[in-house]
PDB file of C-alpha atoms and ligand atoms in Angstrom:
ATOM      1  CA  UNK A 475      -0.096   0.109   0.427  1.00  0.00           C
ATOM      2  CA  UNK A 476       2.495   2.714   1.111  1.00  0.00           C
ATOM      3  CA  UNK A 477       4.464   2.006  -2.449  1.00  0.00           C
ATOM      4  CA  UNK A 478       1.701   2.674  -4.653  1.00  0.00           C
ATOM      5  CA  UNK A 479       0.649   5.657  -2.334  1.00  0.00           C
ATOM      6  CA  UNK A 480       3.800   6.754  -3.613  1.00  0.00           C
ATOM      7  CA  UNK A 481       3.915   6.641  -6.922  1.00  0.00           C
ATOM      8  CA  UNK A 482       0.759   9.021  -6.944  1.00  0.00           C
ATOM      9  CA  UNK A 483       1.851  11.216  -4.252  1.00  0.00           C
ATOM     10  CA  UNK A 484       5.408  11.361  -7.007  1.00  0.00           C
ATOM     11  CA  UNK A 485       3.529  11.618  -9.311  1.00  0.00           C
ATOM     12  CA  UNK A 486       1.007  14.919  -7.669  1.00  0.00           C
ATOM     13  CA  UNK A 487       3.842  16.723  -6.559  1.00  0.00           C
ATOM     14  CA  UNK A 488       5.109  17.157 -10.952  1.00  0.00           C
ATOM     15  CA  UNK A 489       1.914  17.349 -11.765  1.00  0.00           C
ATOM     16  CA  UNK A 490       1.048  20.213 -13.972  1.00  0.00           C
ATOM     17  CA  UNK A 491      -2.838  18.823 -15.491  1.00  0.00           C
ATOM     18  CA  UNK A 492      -4.542  21.986 -14.579  1.00  0.00           C
ATOM     19  CA  UNK A 493      -3.150  25.784 -14.016  1.00  0.00           C
ATOM     20  CA  UNK A 494      -3.151  25.386 -10.438  1.00  0.00           C
ATOM     21  CA  UNK A 495       0.456  24.132 -10.232  1.00  0.00           C
ATOM     22  CA  UNK A 496       1.885  27.512 -11.395  1.00  0.00           C
ATOM     23  CA  UNK A 497       0.999  28.970  -7.638  1.00  0.00           C
ATOM     24  CA  UNK A 498       0.889  26.637  -4.876  1.00  0.00           C
ATOM     25  CA  UNK A 499       3.672  26.061  -2.878  1.00  0.00           C
ATOM     26  CA  UNK A 500       3.068  22.631  -2.491  1.00  0.00           C
ATOM     27  CA  UNK A 501       0.717  19.533  -3.200  1.00  0.00           C
ATOM     28  CA  UNK A 502      -1.390  18.116  -1.190  1.00  0.00           C
ATOM     29  CA  UNK A 503      -1.561  14.950  -0.943  1.00  0.00           C
ATOM     30  CA  UNK A 504      -2.792  13.323   1.989  1.00  0.00           C
ATOM     31  CA  UNK A 505      -2.135  12.002   5.843  1.00  0.00           C
ATOM     32  CA  UNK A 506      -3.052   9.908   8.106  1.00  0.00           C
ATOM     33  CA  UNK A 507      -3.386   5.872   8.377  1.00  0.00           C
ATOM     34  CA  UNK A 508      -3.124   3.997   5.208  1.00  0.00           C
ATOM     35  CA  UNK A 509      -4.891   1.229   6.673  1.00  0.00           C
ATOM     36  CA  UNK A 510      -7.708   2.868   8.325  1.00  0.00           C
ATOM     37  CA  UNK A 511     -11.129   1.922   8.741  1.00  0.00           C
ATOM     38  CA  UNK A 512     -12.452   5.848   8.201  1.00  0.00           C
ATOM     39  CA  UNK A 513     -11.532   8.045   5.375  1.00  0.00           C
ATOM     40  CA  UNK A 514     -11.989  11.939   5.151  1.00  0.00           C
ATOM     41  CA  UNK A 515     -12.792  14.042   1.859  1.00  0.00           C
ATOM     42  CA  UNK A 516     -11.949  17.894   2.179  1.00  0.00           C
ATOM     43  CA  UNK A 517     -12.035  19.875  -1.201  1.00  0.00           C
ATOM     44  CA  UNK A 518      -8.592  21.562  -1.118  1.00  0.00           C
ATOM     45  CA  UNK A 519      -5.704  22.900   0.458  1.00  0.00           C
ATOM     46  CA  UNK A 520      -6.114  26.866   1.841  1.00  0.00           C
ATOM     47  CA  UNK A 521      -2.900  28.993   2.368  1.00  0.00           C
ATOM     48  CA  UNK A 522      -1.635  26.622   5.593  1.00  0.00           C
ATOM     49  CA  UNK A 523      -1.817  24.004   3.595  1.00  0.00           C
ATOM     50  CA  UNK A 524      -0.268  25.289   0.935  1.00  0.00           C
ATOM     51  CA  UNK A 525       2.937  26.062   2.855  1.00  0.00           C
ATOM     52  CA  UNK A 526       3.032  23.317   5.083  1.00  0.00           C
ATOM     53  CA  UNK A 527       1.725  20.877   2.658  1.00  0.00           C
ATOM     54  CA  UNK A 528      -0.500  18.665   4.357  1.00  0.00           C
ATOM     55  CA  UNK A 529      -4.295  18.731   4.801  1.00  0.00           C
ATOM     56  CA  UNK A 530      -6.381  20.659   6.673  1.00  0.00           C
ATOM     57  CA  UNK A 531      -3.819  22.657   9.036  1.00  0.00           C
ATOM     58  CA  UNK A 532      -5.755  25.323   9.632  1.00  0.00           C
ATOM     59  CA  UNK A 533      -8.414  26.701  11.813  1.00  0.00           C
ATOM     60  CA  UNK A 534     -10.901  24.744   9.631  1.00  0.00           C
ATOM     61  CA  UNK A 535      -8.256  21.838  10.423  1.00  0.00           C
ATOM     62  CA  UNK A 536      -8.245  22.097  14.382  1.00  0.00           C
ATOM     63  CA  UNK A 537     -12.302  22.043  14.115  1.00  0.00           C
ATOM     64  CA  UNK A 538     -11.708  19.090  11.659  1.00  0.00           C
ATOM     65  CA  UNK A 539      -9.748  17.671  14.615  1.00  0.00           C
ATOM     66  CA  UNK A 540     -11.853  18.754  17.480  1.00  0.00           C
ATOM     67  CA  UNK A 541     -14.817  16.572  15.409  1.00  0.00           C
ATOM     68  CA  UNK A 542     -12.413  12.895  14.780  1.00  0.00           C
ATOM     69  CA  UNK A 543     -12.176  13.533  18.168  1.00  0.00           C
ATOM     70  CA  UNK A 544     -15.172  13.175  19.894  1.00  0.00           C
ATOM     71  CA  UNK A 545     -16.175   9.936  18.054  1.00  0.00           C
ATOM     72  CA  UNK A 546     -12.806   8.174  19.702  1.00  0.00           C
ATOM     73  CA  UNK A 547     -10.798   9.036  17.153  1.00  0.00           C
ATOM     74  CA  UNK A 548      -7.239  10.912  16.266  1.00  0.00           C
ATOM     75  CA  UNK A 549      -6.256  12.511  13.874  1.00  0.00           C
ATOM     76  CA  UNK A 550      -3.244   9.547  13.041  1.00  0.00           C
ATOM     77  CA  UNK A 551      -5.307   7.191  13.060  1.00  0.00           C
ATOM     78  CA  UNK A 552      -7.817   7.972   9.783  1.00  0.00           C
ATOM     79  CA  UNK A 553      -6.996   9.050   6.841  1.00  0.00           C
ATOM     80  CA  UNK A 554      -7.261  12.641   5.668  1.00  0.00           C
ATOM     81  CA  UNK A 555      -7.784  13.772   1.749  1.00  0.00           C
ATOM     82  CA  UNK A 556      -8.415  16.614  -0.475  1.00  0.00           C
ATOM     83  CA  UNK A 557     -10.815  16.327  -3.666  1.00  0.00           C
ATOM     84  CA  UNK A 558      -7.692  18.961  -5.576  1.00  0.00           C
ATOM     85  CA  UNK A 559      -4.292  18.542  -4.577  1.00  0.00           C
ATOM     86  CA  UNK A 560      -3.032  22.050  -5.150  1.00  0.00           C
ATOM     87  CA  UNK A 561      -4.502  25.657  -3.972  1.00  0.00           C
ATOM     88  CA  UNK A 562      -6.849  27.469  -5.809  1.00  0.00           C
ATOM     89  CA  UNK A 563      -5.985  31.288  -5.348  1.00  0.00           C
ATOM     90  CA  UNK A 564      -7.383  33.078  -3.128  1.00  0.00           C
ATOM     91  CA  UNK A 565      -9.259  30.294  -1.224  1.00  0.00           C
ATOM     92  CA  UNK A 566     -11.920  30.082  -4.536  1.00  0.00           C
ATOM     93  CA  UNK A 567     -14.041  26.579  -5.257  1.00  0.00           C
ATOM     94  CA  UNK A 568     -12.166  24.104  -7.255  1.00  0.00           C
ATOM     95  CA  UNK A 569     -13.761  24.261 -10.467  1.00  0.00           C
ATOM     96  CA  UNK A 570     -15.342  21.564 -13.230  1.00  0.00           C
ATOM     97  CA  UNK A 571     -12.099  21.533 -15.146  1.00  0.00           C
ATOM     98  CA  UNK A 572     -10.271  20.820 -11.787  1.00  0.00           C
ATOM     99  CA  UNK A 573     -11.868  18.131 -10.162  1.00  0.00           C
ATOM    100  CA  UNK A 574     -12.047  16.025 -13.087  1.00  0.00           C
ATOM    101  CA  UNK A 575      -8.057  16.393 -13.426  1.00  0.00           C
ATOM    102  CA  UNK A 576      -7.366  15.590 -10.305  1.00  0.00           C
ATOM    103  CA  UNK A 577      -9.813  13.036 -10.008  1.00  0.00           C
ATOM    104  CA  UNK A 578      -7.572  10.216 -10.616  1.00  0.00           C
ATOM    105  CA  UNK A 579      -5.233  10.900  -7.990  1.00  0.00           C
ATOM    106  CA  UNK A 580      -8.554  10.812  -5.666  1.00  0.00           C
ATOM    107  CA  UNK A 581     -10.328   7.587  -7.047  1.00  0.00           C
ATOM    108  CA  UNK A 582      -6.195   5.553  -7.174  1.00  0.00           C
ATOM    109  CA  UNK A 583      -6.165   7.038  -3.053  1.00  0.00           C
ATOM    110  CA  UNK A 584      -9.216   6.140  -2.033  1.00  0.00           C
ATOM    111  CA  UNK A 585      -9.171   2.173  -3.781  1.00  0.00           C
ATOM    112  CA  UNK A 586      -5.435   1.973  -2.180  1.00  0.00           C
ATOM    113  CA  UNK A 587      -6.904   3.302   1.504  1.00  0.00           C
ATOM    114  CA  UNK A 588      -9.929   0.688   1.011  1.00  0.00           C
ATOM    115  CA  UNK A 589     -11.709   2.639   4.263  1.00  0.00           C
ATOM    116  CA  UNK A 590     -15.208   0.269   5.506  1.00  0.00           C
ATOM    117  CA  UNK A 591     -16.943   4.563   4.967  1.00  0.00           C
ATOM    118  CA  UNK A 592     -15.619   7.417   3.265  1.00  0.00           C
ATOM    119  CA  UNK A 593     -16.882  11.131   4.724  1.00  0.00           C
ATOM    120  CA  UNK A 594     -17.488  13.256   2.607  1.00  0.00           C
ATOM    121  CA  UNK A 595     -17.000  17.467   4.014  1.00  0.00           C
ATOM    122  CA  UNK A 596     -19.038  19.459   2.421  1.00  0.00           C
ATOM    123  CA  UNK A 597     -20.372  20.427  -0.919  1.00  0.00           C
ATOM    124  CA  UNK A 598     -18.131  20.249  -3.473  1.00  0.00           C
ATOM    125  CA  UNK A 599     -16.081  17.460  -2.145  1.00  0.00           C
ATOM    126  CA  UNK A 600     -19.655  15.304  -1.426  1.00  0.00           C
ATOM    127  CA  UNK A 601     -20.547  16.480  -5.197  1.00  0.00           C
ATOM    128  CA  UNK A 602     -17.655  15.560  -6.765  1.00  0.00           C
ATOM    129  CA  UNK A 603     -18.363  11.850  -5.301  1.00  0.00           C
ATOM    130  CA  UNK A 604     -21.649  11.274  -5.747  1.00  0.00           C
ATOM    131  CA  UNK A 605     -22.997  13.908  -8.123  1.00  0.00           C
ATOM    132  CA  UNK A 606     -25.905  14.547  -6.989  1.00  0.00           C
ATOM    133  CA  UNK A 607     -27.755  17.927  -7.378  1.00  0.00           C
ATOM    134  CA  UNK A 608     -28.992  18.848  -4.042  1.00  0.00           C
ATOM    135  CA  UNK A 609     -27.814  20.873  -0.674  1.00  0.00           C
ATOM    136  CA  UNK A 610     -25.328  19.599   1.500  1.00  0.00           C
ATOM    137  CA  UNK A 611     -28.024  20.392   3.947  1.00  0.00           C
ATOM    138  CA  UNK A 612     -30.241  17.349   2.605  1.00  0.00           C
ATOM    139  CA  UNK A 613     -27.853  14.722   1.916  1.00  0.00           C
ATOM    140  CA  UNK A 614     -26.107  14.839   5.002  1.00  0.00           C
ATOM    141  CA  UNK A 615     -25.942  11.813   7.812  1.00  0.00           C
ATOM    142  CA  UNK A 616     -27.274   9.826   4.185  1.00  0.00           C
ATOM    143  CA  UNK A 617     -25.655   6.768   3.704  1.00  0.00           C
ATOM    144  CA  UNK A 618     -24.765   7.015  -0.177  1.00  0.00           C
ATOM    145  CA  UNK A 619     -22.054   5.208  -2.036  1.00  0.00           C
ATOM    146  CA  UNK A 620     -18.769   5.290  -4.503  1.00  0.00           C
ATOM    147  CA  UNK A 621     -16.484   2.240  -5.444  1.00  0.00           C
ATOM    148  CA  UNK A 622     -18.122   0.217  -3.864  1.00  0.00           C
ATOM    149  CA  UNK A 623     -17.573   2.181  -0.800  1.00  0.00           C
ATOM    150  CA  UNK A 624     -20.368   3.337   1.877  1.00  0.00           C
ATOM    151  CA  UNK A 625     -20.373   7.035   2.179  1.00  0.00           C
ATOM    152  CA  UNK A 626     -21.734  10.126   4.731  1.00  0.00           C
ATOM    153  CA  UNK A 627     -21.839  13.765   3.937  1.00  0.00           C
ATOM    154  CA  UNK A 628     -21.676  15.938   6.003  1.00  0.00           C
ATOM    155  CA  UNK A 629     -21.178  20.073   6.840  1.00  0.00           C
ATOM    156  CA  UNK A 630     -17.280  21.739   5.466  1.00  0.00           C
ATOM    157  CA  UNK A 631     -14.927  21.819   9.503  1.00  0.00           C
ATOM    158  CA  UNK A 632     -15.223  25.953   7.688  1.00  0.00           C
ATOM    159  CA  UNK A 633     -18.556  25.842   6.980  1.00  0.00           C
ATOM    160  CA  UNK A 634     -19.130  25.160  10.740  1.00  0.00           C
ATOM    161  CA  UNK A 635     -16.871  28.194  11.828  1.00  0.00           C
ATOM    162  CA  UNK A 636     -19.074  30.676   9.927  1.00  0.00           C
ATOM    163  CA  UNK A 637     -22.371  28.236  10.833  1.00  0.00           C
ATOM    164  CA  UNK A 638     -22.074  26.889  15.246  1.00  0.00           C
ATOM    165  CA  UNK A 639     -25.148  26.406  14.715  1.00  0.00           C
ATOM    166  CA  UNK A 640     -25.105  23.839  12.365  1.00  0.00           C
ATOM    167  CA  UNK A 641     -22.552  22.172  14.580  1.00  0.00           C
ATOM    168  CA  UNK A 642     -25.681  19.605  16.427  1.00  0.00           C
ATOM    169  CA  UNK A 643     -25.963  18.133  12.868  1.00  0.00           C
ATOM    170  CA  UNK A 644     -22.388  17.095  12.633  1.00  0.00           C
ATOM    171  CA  UNK A 645     -22.651  15.331  15.979  1.00  0.00           C
ATOM    172  CA  UNK A 646     -25.254  13.768  14.311  1.00  0.00           C
ATOM    173  CA  UNK A 647     -23.423  12.322  11.335  1.00  0.00           C
ATOM    174  CA  UNK A 648     -20.488  11.625  14.228  1.00  0.00           C
ATOM    175  CA  UNK A 649     -22.627   9.379  15.898  1.00  0.00           C
ATOM    176  CA  UNK A 650     -23.815   7.397  12.892  1.00  0.00           C
ATOM    177  CA  UNK A 651     -20.061   6.944  11.960  1.00  0.00           C
ATOM    178  CA  UNK A 652     -19.248   5.792  15.056  1.00  0.00           C
ATOM    179  CA  UNK A 653     -22.096   3.292  15.105  1.00  0.00           C
ATOM    180  CA  UNK A 654     -21.587   2.165  11.557  1.00  0.00           C
ATOM    181  CA  UNK A 655     -18.411   1.301  12.408  1.00  0.00           C
ATOM    182  CA  UNK A 656     -18.807  -0.455  15.486  1.00  0.00           C
ATOM    183  CA  UNK A 657     -21.581  -2.800  13.557  1.00  0.00           C
ATOM    184  CA  UNK A 658     -19.220  -2.932  10.789  1.00  0.00           C
ATOM    185  CA  UNK A 659     -16.772  -4.447  12.653  1.00  0.00           C
ATOM    186  CA  UNK A 660     -18.329  -7.260  13.835  1.00  0.00           C
TER     187      UNK A 660
HETATM  188  N1  URA B 318      -9.733  22.811   3.256  1.00  0.00           N
HETATM  189  C1  URA B 318     -10.546  22.172   2.840  1.00  0.00           C
HETATM  190  O1  URA B 318     -10.535  21.356   2.176  1.00  0.00           O
HETATM  191  N2  URA B 318      -9.124  21.158   2.675  1.00  0.00           N
HETATM  192  C2  URA B 318      -8.282  21.710   3.421  1.00  0.00           C
HETATM  193  O2  URA B 318      -6.964  21.488   3.484  1.00  0.00           O
HETATM  194  C3  URA B 318      -8.433  22.600   4.499  1.00  0.00           C
HETATM  195  C4  URA B 318      -9.447  23.589   4.038  1.00  0.00           C
HETATM  196 FE1  SF4 B 319      -2.461  18.263 -11.090  1.00  0.00          FE
HETATM  197 FE2  SF4 B 319      -4.378  18.220  -9.611  1.00  0.00          FE
HETATM  198 FE3  SF4 B 319      -2.523  20.180  -9.238  1.00  0.00          FE
HETATM  199 FE4  SF4 B 319      -4.907  20.037 -10.906  1.00  0.00          FE
HETATM  200  S1  SF4 B 319      -4.346  20.186  -8.686  1.00  0.00           S
HETATM  201  S2  SF4 B 319      -1.958  20.727 -11.467  1.00  0.00           S
HETATM  202  S3  SF4 B 319      -4.551  18.320 -12.027  1.00  0.00           S
HETATM  203  S4  SF4 B 319      -2.366  17.809  -8.611  1.00  0.00           S
END
């Protein structure tokens, strides 16, 4: 697994398939336990992630860590990846074309890690995987499937920073994740 992921990581680090390579400082491939049963997928690197080369290390990352801890996991127990591996300028949402160009890396990553459950963070990651044109508020907390793997969407932690009232809904989603993984291991 490690070798296969390293191969893709190398390809990503020199990738110029879309114009986002021009302004990146670092590619952000993903981080965590490659044997995890739970994979989180975010949108794209922000400023801090671009500087450090790791996913979710800024303000949204601190909140994501708390969310992960709330169901008894440490960050090192799970894996975090993004749909897009290079930072979009000014943190604008990734374009359709960029998502399509970068998708092959994410697909390979998911297949190699082969988790039991994927939690998509926010509308872009959710739409990118599920291709269902519905608001994240109606998709979240339900189970879907991608590449034969169960998917549960939830709100993006950056959205929660702006809308803290919806943290309660994410807590509901986290409880579903916890009980899914518990039942799954029986
Ligand atoms: N937001 C994301 O979607 N991904 C990151 O890595 C950081 C912020
Ligand atoms: Fe390549 Fe993805 Fe970076 Fe675009 S965002 S240059 S497709 S790695």
